[in-house]
PDB file of C-alpha atoms in Angstrom:
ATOM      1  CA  UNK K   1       3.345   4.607 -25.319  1.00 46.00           C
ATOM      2  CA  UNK K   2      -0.383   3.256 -25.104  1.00 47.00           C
ATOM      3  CA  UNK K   3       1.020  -0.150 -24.733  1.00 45.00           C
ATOM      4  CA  UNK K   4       3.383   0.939 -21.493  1.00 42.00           C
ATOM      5  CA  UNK K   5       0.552   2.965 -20.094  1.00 44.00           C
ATOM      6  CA  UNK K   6      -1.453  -0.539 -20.680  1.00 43.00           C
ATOM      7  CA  UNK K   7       1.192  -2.823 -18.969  1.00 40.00           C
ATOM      8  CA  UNK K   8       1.413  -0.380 -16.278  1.00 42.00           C
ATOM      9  CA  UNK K   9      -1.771  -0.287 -15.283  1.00 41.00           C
ATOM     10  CA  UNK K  10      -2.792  -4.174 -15.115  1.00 40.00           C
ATOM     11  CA  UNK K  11       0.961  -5.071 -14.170  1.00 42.00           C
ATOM     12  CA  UNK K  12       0.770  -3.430 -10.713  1.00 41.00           C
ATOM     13  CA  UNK K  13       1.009  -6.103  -8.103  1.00 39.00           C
ATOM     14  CA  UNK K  14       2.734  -9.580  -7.421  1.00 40.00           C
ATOM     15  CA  UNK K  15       1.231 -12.246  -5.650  1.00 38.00           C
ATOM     16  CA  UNK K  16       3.155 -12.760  -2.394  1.00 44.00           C
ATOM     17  CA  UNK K  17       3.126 -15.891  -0.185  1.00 41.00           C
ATOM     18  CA  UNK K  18       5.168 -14.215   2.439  1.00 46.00           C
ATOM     19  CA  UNK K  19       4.362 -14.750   6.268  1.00 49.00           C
ATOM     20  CA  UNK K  20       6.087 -13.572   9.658  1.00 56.00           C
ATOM     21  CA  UNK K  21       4.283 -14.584  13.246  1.00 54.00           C
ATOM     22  CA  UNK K  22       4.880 -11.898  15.741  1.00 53.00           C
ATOM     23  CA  UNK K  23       7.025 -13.648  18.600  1.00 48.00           C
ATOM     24  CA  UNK K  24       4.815 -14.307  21.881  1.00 46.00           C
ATOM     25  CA  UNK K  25       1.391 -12.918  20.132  1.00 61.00           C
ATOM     26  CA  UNK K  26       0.447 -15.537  18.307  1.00 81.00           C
ATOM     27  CA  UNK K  27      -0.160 -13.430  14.980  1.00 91.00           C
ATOM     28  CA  UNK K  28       0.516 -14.384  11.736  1.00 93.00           C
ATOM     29  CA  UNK K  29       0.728 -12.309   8.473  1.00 93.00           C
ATOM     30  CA  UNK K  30       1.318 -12.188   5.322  1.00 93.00           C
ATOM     31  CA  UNK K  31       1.024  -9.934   2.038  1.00 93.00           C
ATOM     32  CA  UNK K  32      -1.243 -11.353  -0.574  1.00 92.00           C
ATOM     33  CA  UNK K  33      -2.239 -10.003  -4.149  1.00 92.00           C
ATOM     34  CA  UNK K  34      -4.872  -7.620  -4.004  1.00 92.00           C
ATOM     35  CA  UNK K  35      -6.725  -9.676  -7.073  1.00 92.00           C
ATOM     36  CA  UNK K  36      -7.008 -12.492  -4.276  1.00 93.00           C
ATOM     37  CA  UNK K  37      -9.876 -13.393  -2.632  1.00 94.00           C
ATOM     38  CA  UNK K  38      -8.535 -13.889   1.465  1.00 95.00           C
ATOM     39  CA  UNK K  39     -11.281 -16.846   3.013  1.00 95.00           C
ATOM     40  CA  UNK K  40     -11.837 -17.039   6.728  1.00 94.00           C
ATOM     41  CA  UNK K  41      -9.837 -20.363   6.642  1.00 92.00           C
ATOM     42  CA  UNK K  42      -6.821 -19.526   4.530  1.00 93.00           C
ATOM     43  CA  UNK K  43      -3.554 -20.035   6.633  1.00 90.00           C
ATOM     44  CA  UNK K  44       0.094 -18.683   6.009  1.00 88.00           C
ATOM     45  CA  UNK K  45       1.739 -20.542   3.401  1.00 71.00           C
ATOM     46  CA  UNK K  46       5.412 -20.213   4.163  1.00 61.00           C
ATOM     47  CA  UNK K  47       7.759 -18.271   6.569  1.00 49.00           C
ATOM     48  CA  UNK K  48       9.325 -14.800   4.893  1.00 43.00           C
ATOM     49  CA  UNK K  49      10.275 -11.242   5.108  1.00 55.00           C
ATOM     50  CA  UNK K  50       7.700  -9.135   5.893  1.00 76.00           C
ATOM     51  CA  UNK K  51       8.163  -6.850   2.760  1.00 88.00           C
ATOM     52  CA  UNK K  52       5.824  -6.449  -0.438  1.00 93.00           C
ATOM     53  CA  UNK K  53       7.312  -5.174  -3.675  1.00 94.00           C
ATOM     54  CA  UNK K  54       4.687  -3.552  -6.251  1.00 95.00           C
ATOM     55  CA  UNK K  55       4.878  -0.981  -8.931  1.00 97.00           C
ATOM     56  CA  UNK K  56       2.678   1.225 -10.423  1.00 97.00           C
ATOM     57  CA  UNK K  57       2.542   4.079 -13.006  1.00 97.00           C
ATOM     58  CA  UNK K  58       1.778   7.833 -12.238  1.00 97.00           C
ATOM     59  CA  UNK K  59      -2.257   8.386 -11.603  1.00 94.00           C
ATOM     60  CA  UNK K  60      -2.892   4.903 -10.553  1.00 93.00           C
ATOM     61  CA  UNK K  61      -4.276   3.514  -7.831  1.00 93.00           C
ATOM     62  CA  UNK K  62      -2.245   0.530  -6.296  1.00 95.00           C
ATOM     63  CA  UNK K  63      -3.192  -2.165  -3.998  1.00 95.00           C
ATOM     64  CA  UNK K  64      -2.081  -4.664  -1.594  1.00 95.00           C
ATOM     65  CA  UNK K  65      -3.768  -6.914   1.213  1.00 95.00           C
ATOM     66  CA  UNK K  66      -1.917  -8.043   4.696  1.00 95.00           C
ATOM     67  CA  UNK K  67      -3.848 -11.769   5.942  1.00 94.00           C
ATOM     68  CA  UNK K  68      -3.878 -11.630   9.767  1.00 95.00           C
ATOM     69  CA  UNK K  69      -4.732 -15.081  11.325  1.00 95.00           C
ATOM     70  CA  UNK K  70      -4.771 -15.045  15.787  1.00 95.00           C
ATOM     71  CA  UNK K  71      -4.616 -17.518  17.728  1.00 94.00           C
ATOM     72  CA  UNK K  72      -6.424 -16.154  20.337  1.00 94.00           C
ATOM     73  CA  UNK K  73      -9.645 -13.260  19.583  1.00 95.00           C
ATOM     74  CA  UNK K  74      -8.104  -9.682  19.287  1.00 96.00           C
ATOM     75  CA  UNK K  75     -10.335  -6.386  19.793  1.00 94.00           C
ATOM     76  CA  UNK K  76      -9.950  -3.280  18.906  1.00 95.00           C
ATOM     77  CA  UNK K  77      -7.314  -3.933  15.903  1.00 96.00           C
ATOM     78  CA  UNK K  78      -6.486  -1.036  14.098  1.00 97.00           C
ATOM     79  CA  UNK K  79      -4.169  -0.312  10.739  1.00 97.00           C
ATOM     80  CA  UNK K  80      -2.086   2.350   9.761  1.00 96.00           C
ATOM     81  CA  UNK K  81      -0.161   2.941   6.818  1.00 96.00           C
ATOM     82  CA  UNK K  82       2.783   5.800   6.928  1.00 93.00           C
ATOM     83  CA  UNK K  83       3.379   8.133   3.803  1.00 96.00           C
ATOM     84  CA  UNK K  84       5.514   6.150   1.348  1.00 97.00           C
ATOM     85  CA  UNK K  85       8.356   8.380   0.843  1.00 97.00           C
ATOM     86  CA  UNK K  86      11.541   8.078  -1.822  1.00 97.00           C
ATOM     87  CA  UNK K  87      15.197   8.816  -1.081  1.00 96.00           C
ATOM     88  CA  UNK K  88      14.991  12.226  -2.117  1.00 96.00           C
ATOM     89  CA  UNK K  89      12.041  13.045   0.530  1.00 95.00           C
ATOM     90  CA  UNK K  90       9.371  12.994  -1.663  1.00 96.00           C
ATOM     91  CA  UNK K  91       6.303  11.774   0.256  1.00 97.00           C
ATOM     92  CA  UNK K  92       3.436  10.274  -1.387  1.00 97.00           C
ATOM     93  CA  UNK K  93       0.677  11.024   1.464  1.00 96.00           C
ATOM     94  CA  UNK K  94      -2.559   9.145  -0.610  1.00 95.00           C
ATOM     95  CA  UNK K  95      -2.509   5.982   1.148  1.00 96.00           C
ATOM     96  CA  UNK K  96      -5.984   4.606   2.462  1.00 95.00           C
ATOM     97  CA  UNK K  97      -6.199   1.222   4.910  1.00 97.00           C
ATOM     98  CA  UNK K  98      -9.494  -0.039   5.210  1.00 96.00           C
ATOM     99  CA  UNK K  99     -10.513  -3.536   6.670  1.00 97.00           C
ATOM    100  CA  UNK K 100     -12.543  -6.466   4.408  1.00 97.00           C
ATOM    101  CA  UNK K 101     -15.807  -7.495   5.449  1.00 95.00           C
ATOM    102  CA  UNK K 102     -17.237 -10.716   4.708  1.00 94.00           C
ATOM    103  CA  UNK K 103     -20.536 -11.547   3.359  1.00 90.00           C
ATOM    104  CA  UNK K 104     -22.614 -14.929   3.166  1.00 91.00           C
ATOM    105  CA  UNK K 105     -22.640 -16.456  -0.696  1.00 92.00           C
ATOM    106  CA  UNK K 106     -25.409 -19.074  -0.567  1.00 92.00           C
ATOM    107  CA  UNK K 107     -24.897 -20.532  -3.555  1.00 92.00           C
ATOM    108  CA  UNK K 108     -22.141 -20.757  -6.375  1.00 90.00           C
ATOM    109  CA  UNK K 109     -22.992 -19.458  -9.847  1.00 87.00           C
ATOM    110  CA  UNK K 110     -24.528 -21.875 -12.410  1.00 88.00           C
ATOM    111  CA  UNK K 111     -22.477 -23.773 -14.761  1.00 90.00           C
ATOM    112  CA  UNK K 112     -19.421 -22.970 -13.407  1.00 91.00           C
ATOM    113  CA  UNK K 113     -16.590 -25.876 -13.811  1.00 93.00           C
ATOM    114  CA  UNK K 114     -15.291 -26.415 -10.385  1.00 88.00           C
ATOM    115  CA  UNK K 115     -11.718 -25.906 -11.189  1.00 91.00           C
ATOM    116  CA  UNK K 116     -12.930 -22.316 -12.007  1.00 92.00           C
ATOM    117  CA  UNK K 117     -14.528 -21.301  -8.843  1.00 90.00           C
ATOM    118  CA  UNK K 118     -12.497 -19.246  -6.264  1.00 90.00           C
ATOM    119  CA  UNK K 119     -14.520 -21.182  -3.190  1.00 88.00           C
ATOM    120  CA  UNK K 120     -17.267 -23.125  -2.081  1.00 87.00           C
ATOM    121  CA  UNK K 121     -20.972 -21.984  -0.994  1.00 91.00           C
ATOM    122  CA  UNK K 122     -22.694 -21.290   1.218  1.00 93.00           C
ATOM    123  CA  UNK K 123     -19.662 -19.864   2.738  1.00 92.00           C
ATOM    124  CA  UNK K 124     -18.193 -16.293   3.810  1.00 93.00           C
ATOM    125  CA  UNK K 125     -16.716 -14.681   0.905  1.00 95.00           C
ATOM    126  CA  UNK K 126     -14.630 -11.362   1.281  1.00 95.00           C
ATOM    127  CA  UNK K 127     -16.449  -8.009  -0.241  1.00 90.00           C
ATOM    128  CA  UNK K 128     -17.697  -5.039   1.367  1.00 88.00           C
ATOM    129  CA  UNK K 129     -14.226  -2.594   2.834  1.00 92.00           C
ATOM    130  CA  UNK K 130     -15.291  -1.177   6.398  1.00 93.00           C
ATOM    131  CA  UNK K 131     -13.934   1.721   8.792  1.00 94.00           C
ATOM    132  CA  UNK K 132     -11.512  -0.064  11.140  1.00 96.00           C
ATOM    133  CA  UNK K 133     -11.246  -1.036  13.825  1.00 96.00           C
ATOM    134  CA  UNK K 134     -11.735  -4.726  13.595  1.00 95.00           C
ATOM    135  CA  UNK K 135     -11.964  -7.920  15.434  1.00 95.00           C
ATOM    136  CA  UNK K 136     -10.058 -10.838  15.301  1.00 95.00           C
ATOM    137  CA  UNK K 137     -11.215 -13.929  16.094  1.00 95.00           C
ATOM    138  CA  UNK K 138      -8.949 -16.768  16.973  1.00 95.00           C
ATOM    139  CA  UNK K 139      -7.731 -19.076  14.185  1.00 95.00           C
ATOM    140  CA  UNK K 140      -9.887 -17.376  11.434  1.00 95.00           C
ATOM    141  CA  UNK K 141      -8.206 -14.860   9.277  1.00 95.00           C
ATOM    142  CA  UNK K 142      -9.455 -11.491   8.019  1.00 96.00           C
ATOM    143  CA  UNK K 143      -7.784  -9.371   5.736  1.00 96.00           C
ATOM    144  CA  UNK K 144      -6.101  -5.275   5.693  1.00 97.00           C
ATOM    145  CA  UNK K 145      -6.534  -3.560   1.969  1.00 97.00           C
ATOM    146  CA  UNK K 146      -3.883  -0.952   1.093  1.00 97.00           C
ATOM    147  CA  UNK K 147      -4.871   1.729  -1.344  1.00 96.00           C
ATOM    148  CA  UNK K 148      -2.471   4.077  -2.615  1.00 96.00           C
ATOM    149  CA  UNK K 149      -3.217   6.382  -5.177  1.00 95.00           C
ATOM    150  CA  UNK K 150       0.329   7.657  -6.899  1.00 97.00           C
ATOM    151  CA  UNK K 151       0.050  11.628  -7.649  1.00 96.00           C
ATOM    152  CA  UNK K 152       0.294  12.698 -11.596  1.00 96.00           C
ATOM    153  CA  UNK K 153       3.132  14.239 -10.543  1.00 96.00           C
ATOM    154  CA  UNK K 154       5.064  11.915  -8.770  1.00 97.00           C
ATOM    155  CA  UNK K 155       9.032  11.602  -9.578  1.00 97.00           C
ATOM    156  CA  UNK K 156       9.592   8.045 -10.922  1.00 98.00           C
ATOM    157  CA  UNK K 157      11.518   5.489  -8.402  1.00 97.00           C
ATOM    158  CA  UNK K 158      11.185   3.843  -5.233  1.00 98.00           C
ATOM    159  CA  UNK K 159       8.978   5.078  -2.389  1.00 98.00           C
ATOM    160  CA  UNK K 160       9.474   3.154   0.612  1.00 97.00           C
ATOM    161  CA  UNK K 161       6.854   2.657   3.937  1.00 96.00           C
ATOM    162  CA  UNK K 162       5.786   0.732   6.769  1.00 96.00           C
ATOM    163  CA  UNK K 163       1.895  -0.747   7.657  1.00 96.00           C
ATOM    164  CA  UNK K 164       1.621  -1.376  11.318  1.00 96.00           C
ATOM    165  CA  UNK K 165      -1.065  -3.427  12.958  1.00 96.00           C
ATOM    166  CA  UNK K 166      -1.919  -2.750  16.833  1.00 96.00           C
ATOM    167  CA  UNK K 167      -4.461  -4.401  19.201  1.00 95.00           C
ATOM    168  CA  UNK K 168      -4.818  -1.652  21.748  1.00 90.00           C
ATOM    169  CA  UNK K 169      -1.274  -0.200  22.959  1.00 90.00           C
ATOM    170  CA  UNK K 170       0.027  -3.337  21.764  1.00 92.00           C
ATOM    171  CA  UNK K 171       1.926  -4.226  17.918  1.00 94.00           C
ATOM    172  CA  UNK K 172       0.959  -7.108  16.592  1.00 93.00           C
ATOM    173  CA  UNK K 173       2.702  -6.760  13.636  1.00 92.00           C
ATOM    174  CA  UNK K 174       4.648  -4.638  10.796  1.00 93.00           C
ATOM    175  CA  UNK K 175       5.288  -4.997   7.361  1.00 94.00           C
ATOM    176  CA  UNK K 176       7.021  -2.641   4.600  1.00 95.00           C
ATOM    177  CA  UNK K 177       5.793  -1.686   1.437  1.00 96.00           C
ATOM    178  CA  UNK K 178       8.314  -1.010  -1.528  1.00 97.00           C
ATOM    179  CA  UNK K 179       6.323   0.749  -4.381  1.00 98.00           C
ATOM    180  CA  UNK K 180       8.227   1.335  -7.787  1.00 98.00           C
ATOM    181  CA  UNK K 181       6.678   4.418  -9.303  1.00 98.00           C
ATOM    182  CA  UNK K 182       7.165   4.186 -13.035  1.00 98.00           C
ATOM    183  CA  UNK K 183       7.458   6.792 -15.725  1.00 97.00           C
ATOM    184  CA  UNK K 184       4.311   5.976 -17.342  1.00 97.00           C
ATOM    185  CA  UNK K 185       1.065   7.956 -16.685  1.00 96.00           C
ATOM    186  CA  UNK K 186      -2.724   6.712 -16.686  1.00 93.00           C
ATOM    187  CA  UNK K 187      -4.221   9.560 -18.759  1.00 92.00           C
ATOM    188  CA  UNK K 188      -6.833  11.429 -16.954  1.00 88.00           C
ATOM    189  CA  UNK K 189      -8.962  11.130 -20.795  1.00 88.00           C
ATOM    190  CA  UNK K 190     -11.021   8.585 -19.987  1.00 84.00           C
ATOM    191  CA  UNK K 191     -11.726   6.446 -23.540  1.00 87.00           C
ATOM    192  CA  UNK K 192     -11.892   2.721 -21.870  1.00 90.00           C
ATOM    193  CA  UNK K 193     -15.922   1.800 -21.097  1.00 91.00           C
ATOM    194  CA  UNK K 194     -15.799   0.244 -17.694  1.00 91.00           C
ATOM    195  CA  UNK K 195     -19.241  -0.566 -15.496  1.00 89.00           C
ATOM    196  CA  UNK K 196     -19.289  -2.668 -12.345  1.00 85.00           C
ATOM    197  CA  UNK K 197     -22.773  -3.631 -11.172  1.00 82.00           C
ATOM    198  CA  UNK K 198     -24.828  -2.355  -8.439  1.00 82.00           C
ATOM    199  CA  UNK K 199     -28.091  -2.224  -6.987  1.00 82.00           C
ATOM    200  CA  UNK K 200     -29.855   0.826  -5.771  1.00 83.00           C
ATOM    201  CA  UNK K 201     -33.171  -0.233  -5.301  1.00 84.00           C
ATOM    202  CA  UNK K 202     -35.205   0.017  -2.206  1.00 89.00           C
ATOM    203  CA  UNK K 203     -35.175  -3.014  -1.159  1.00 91.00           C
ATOM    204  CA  UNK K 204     -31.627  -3.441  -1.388  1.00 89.00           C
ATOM    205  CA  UNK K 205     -30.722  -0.401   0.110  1.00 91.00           C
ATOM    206  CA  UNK K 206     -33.234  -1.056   3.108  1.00 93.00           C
ATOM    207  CA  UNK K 207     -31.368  -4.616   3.652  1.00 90.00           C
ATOM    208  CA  UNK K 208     -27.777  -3.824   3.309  1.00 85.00           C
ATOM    209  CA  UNK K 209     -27.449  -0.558   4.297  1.00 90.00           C
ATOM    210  CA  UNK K 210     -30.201   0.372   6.098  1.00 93.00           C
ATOM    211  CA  UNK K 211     -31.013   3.516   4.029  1.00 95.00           C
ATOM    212  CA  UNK K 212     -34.380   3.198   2.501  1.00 94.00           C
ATOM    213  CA  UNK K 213     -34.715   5.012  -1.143  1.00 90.00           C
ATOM    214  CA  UNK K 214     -34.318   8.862  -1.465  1.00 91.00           C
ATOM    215  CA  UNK K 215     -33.763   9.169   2.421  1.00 95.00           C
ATOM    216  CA  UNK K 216     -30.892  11.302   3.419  1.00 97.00           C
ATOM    217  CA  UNK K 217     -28.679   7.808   4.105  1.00 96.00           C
ATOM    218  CA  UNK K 218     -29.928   7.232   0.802  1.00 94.00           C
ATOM    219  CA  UNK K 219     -28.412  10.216  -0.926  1.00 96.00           C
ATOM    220  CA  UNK K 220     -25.415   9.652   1.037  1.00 96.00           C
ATOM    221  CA  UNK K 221     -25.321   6.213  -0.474  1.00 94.00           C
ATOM    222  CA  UNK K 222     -25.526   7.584  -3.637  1.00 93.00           C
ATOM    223  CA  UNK K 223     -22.533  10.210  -3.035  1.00 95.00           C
ATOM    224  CA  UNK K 224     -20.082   7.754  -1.619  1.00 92.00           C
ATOM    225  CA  UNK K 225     -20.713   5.482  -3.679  1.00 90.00           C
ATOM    226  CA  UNK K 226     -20.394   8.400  -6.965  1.00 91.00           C
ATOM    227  CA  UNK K 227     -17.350   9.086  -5.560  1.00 90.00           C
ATOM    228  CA  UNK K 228     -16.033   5.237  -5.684  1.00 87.00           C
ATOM    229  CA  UNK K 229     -16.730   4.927  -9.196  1.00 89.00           C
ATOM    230  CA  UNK K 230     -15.183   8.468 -10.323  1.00 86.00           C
ATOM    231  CA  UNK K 231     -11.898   7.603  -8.109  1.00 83.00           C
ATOM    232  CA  UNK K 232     -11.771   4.344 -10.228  1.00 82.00           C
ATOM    233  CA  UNK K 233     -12.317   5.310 -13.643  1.00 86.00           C
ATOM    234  CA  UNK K 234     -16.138   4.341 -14.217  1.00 90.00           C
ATOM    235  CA  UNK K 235     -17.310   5.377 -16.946  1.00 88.00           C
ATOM    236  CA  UNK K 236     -20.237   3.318 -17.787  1.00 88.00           C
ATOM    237  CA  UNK K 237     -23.907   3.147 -15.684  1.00 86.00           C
ATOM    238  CA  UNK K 238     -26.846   0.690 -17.269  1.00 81.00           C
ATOM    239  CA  UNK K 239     -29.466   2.785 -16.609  1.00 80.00           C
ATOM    240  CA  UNK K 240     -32.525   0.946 -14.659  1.00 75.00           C
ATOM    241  CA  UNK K 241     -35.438   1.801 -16.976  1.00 78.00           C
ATOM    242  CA  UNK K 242     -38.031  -0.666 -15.526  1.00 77.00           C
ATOM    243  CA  UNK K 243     -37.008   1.243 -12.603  1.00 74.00           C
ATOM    244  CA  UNK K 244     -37.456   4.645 -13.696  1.00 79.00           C
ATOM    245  CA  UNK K 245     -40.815   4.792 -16.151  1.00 85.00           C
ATOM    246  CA  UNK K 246     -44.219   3.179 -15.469  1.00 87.00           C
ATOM    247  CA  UNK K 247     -45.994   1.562 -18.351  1.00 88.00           C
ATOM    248  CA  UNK K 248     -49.740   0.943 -18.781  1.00 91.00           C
ATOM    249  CA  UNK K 249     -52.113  -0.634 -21.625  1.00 93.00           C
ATOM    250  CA  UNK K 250     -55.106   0.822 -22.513  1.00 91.00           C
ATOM    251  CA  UNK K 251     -57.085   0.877 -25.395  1.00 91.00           C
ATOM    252  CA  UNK K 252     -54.618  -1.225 -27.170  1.00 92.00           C
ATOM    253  CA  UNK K 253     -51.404   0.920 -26.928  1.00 94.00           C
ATOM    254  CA  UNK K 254     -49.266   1.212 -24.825  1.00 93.00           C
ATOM    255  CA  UNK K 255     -48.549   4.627 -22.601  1.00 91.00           C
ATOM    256  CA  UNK K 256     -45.802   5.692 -20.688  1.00 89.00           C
ATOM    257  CA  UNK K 257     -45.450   8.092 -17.753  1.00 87.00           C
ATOM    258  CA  UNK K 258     -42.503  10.260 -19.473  1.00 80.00           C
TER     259      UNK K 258
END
């Protein structure tokens, strides 16, 4: 049982190379993995159906990117993602669409074999997820992430739904989403020891988010971004000491400030 619960949770998504252009907008898209990195000058790879298969166990989050790549600049593009909803009527209603941001990487990281790195720097590499809507600008594509978290509960089989992409009044493009809901379950015990790194130091906060340390924006910070790591099974934070305690020397030993 451990080893389905395993496979179920790192088997969730296939990588798809699947592209449609909307006829007379000049819009192409295309599903790609969510473990994929989307670059401001990837282009569709082939013509397809606009549908993306994944599967997923009970308690897991699943998700999905849609490319977008105008030929002209777009404003005002927004995403929506309906319930995904079986045969029987059973709707699952956790499904979050968020845009990618981009952020400048100046430099590649040291030592790293070239065949091994995902792009070249300085360049735009895709990060942060932001509130749509977005802009398109023409012949540079941007990427929609799909998050759908699959209830405890859910009855194992196929939930079916549609993501539709608007500019205004006007569709620029839509694209189903066929999520197999397994029998397995990710336990809500949490026994694995996963960490992702961060940075909540002034400075950083002042730069990036504009929320200087223990401000209110700061303790909102600190909420969201609390609520982030609980929704995706963090378990581990590497506590900042230098940050925390103040050391001095005096008299030949050493004192601390705790």
């Amino acid at each position: 049982m451990r080893c389905l619960r395993m496979f179920a949770l790192i088997a969730v998504c296939l990588t798809w190379s699947l592209a449609c252009r909307v006829p007379g907008q000049g819009v192409d898209s295309w599903f790609v993995d969510s473990l994929i990195k989307v670059f401001p000058f990837d282009a569709p790879t082939s013509a397809g159906s606009q549908t993306a298969e994944v599967w997923g166990a009970r308690n897991q989050h699943v998700s999905l990117q849609l490319a977008l790549r105008s030929s002209k600049p777009l404003t005002s593009v927004t995403a929506e993602c309906e319930p995904l909803k079986s045969a029987s009527g059973a709707a699952i209603q956790n499904v979050q669409v968020s845009a990618v941001g981009y952020v400048v990487v100046a430099t590649n990281s040291d030592d790293t074999p070239p065949e091994e790195l995902v792009g070249e720097a300085p360049g735009w590499y895709p990060d942060v997820l932001l509130d749509l809507p977005l802009e398109l600008k023409a012949n540079r594509t941007s990427a929609i992430r799909v998050t759908v978290h699959v209830p405890a509960d859910a009855a194992p089989g196929l939930y079916q739904g549609a993501l539709t992409i608007h500019a205004g009044q006007q569709e620029l493009a839509r694209a189903s989403i066929r999520l197999n809901v397994v029998a397995a379950q990710v336990p809500e015990e949490r026994n694995l020891k996963v960490t992702n790194w961060f940075n909540f130091e002034d400075r950083h906060c002042r730069q990036f988010f504009n929320a200087p340390q223990f401000s209110p924006e700061w303790w909102t910070l600190i909420e969201n971004m609390a609520r982030v790591m609980g929704d995706h099974r963090q378990s581990v934070i590497l506590t900042p000491l230098p940050s925390l305690i103040k050391a001095t020397a005096e008299g030949g030993q050493i004192h601390f400030d705790f």
